[in-house]
XYZ file of C-alpha atoms in Angstrom:
47
model
C 138.136 -78.531 -163.711
C 140.716 -76.038 -164.852
C 139.398 -76.404 -168.401
C 136.013 -75.057 -167.296
C 137.738 -72.236 -165.377
C 136.772 -73.187 -161.838
C 138.629 -71.106 -159.257
C 141.692 -72.700 -157.648
C 140.033 -72.693 -154.212
C 137.150 -74.800 -155.583
C 139.526 -77.313 -157.141
C 141.482 -77.549 -153.870
C 138.252 -78.069 -151.909
C 137.132 -80.940 -154.178
C 140.562 -82.589 -153.971
C 140.516 -82.270 -150.181
C 136.984 -83.729 -150.034
C 137.979 -86.824 -152.025
C 141.510 -87.357 -150.706
C 142.473 -89.851 -147.984
C 139.052 -91.489 -147.743
C 139.345 -94.776 -145.832
C 136.777 -97.459 -145.158
C 136.507 -101.039 -143.859
C 134.910 -103.888 -145.784
C 132.402 -106.107 -143.970
C 132.186 -109.804 -144.858
C 129.571 -111.660 -142.810
C 130.187 -110.223 -139.319
C 133.891 -109.434 -139.803
C 135.431 -106.102 -140.762
C 138.723 -105.642 -142.578
C 141.298 -103.020 -141.682
C 140.481 -99.632 -143.180
C 141.874 -99.112 -146.676
C 142.092 -95.993 -148.808
C 139.589 -95.619 -151.623
C 141.393 -95.207 -154.938
C 138.393 -94.099 -157.011
C 134.803 -92.948 -156.819
C 133.041 -90.665 -154.362
C 131.417 -91.419 -151.000
C 127.879 -92.781 -151.355
C 125.100 -90.260 -150.784
C 127.616 -87.425 -150.610
C 126.619 -84.000 -151.835
C 129.139 -81.890 -153.706
């Protein structure tokens, strides 16, 4: 993002949006403990 000269505040906002995202996994009717997502973006999210 720095290569395309986005302002620092935009870069910080994107990092904040994607950081510390946690979710459970459902198998049949059981949910796991929430785990942090290590890659990707939230489904149907709008940047």
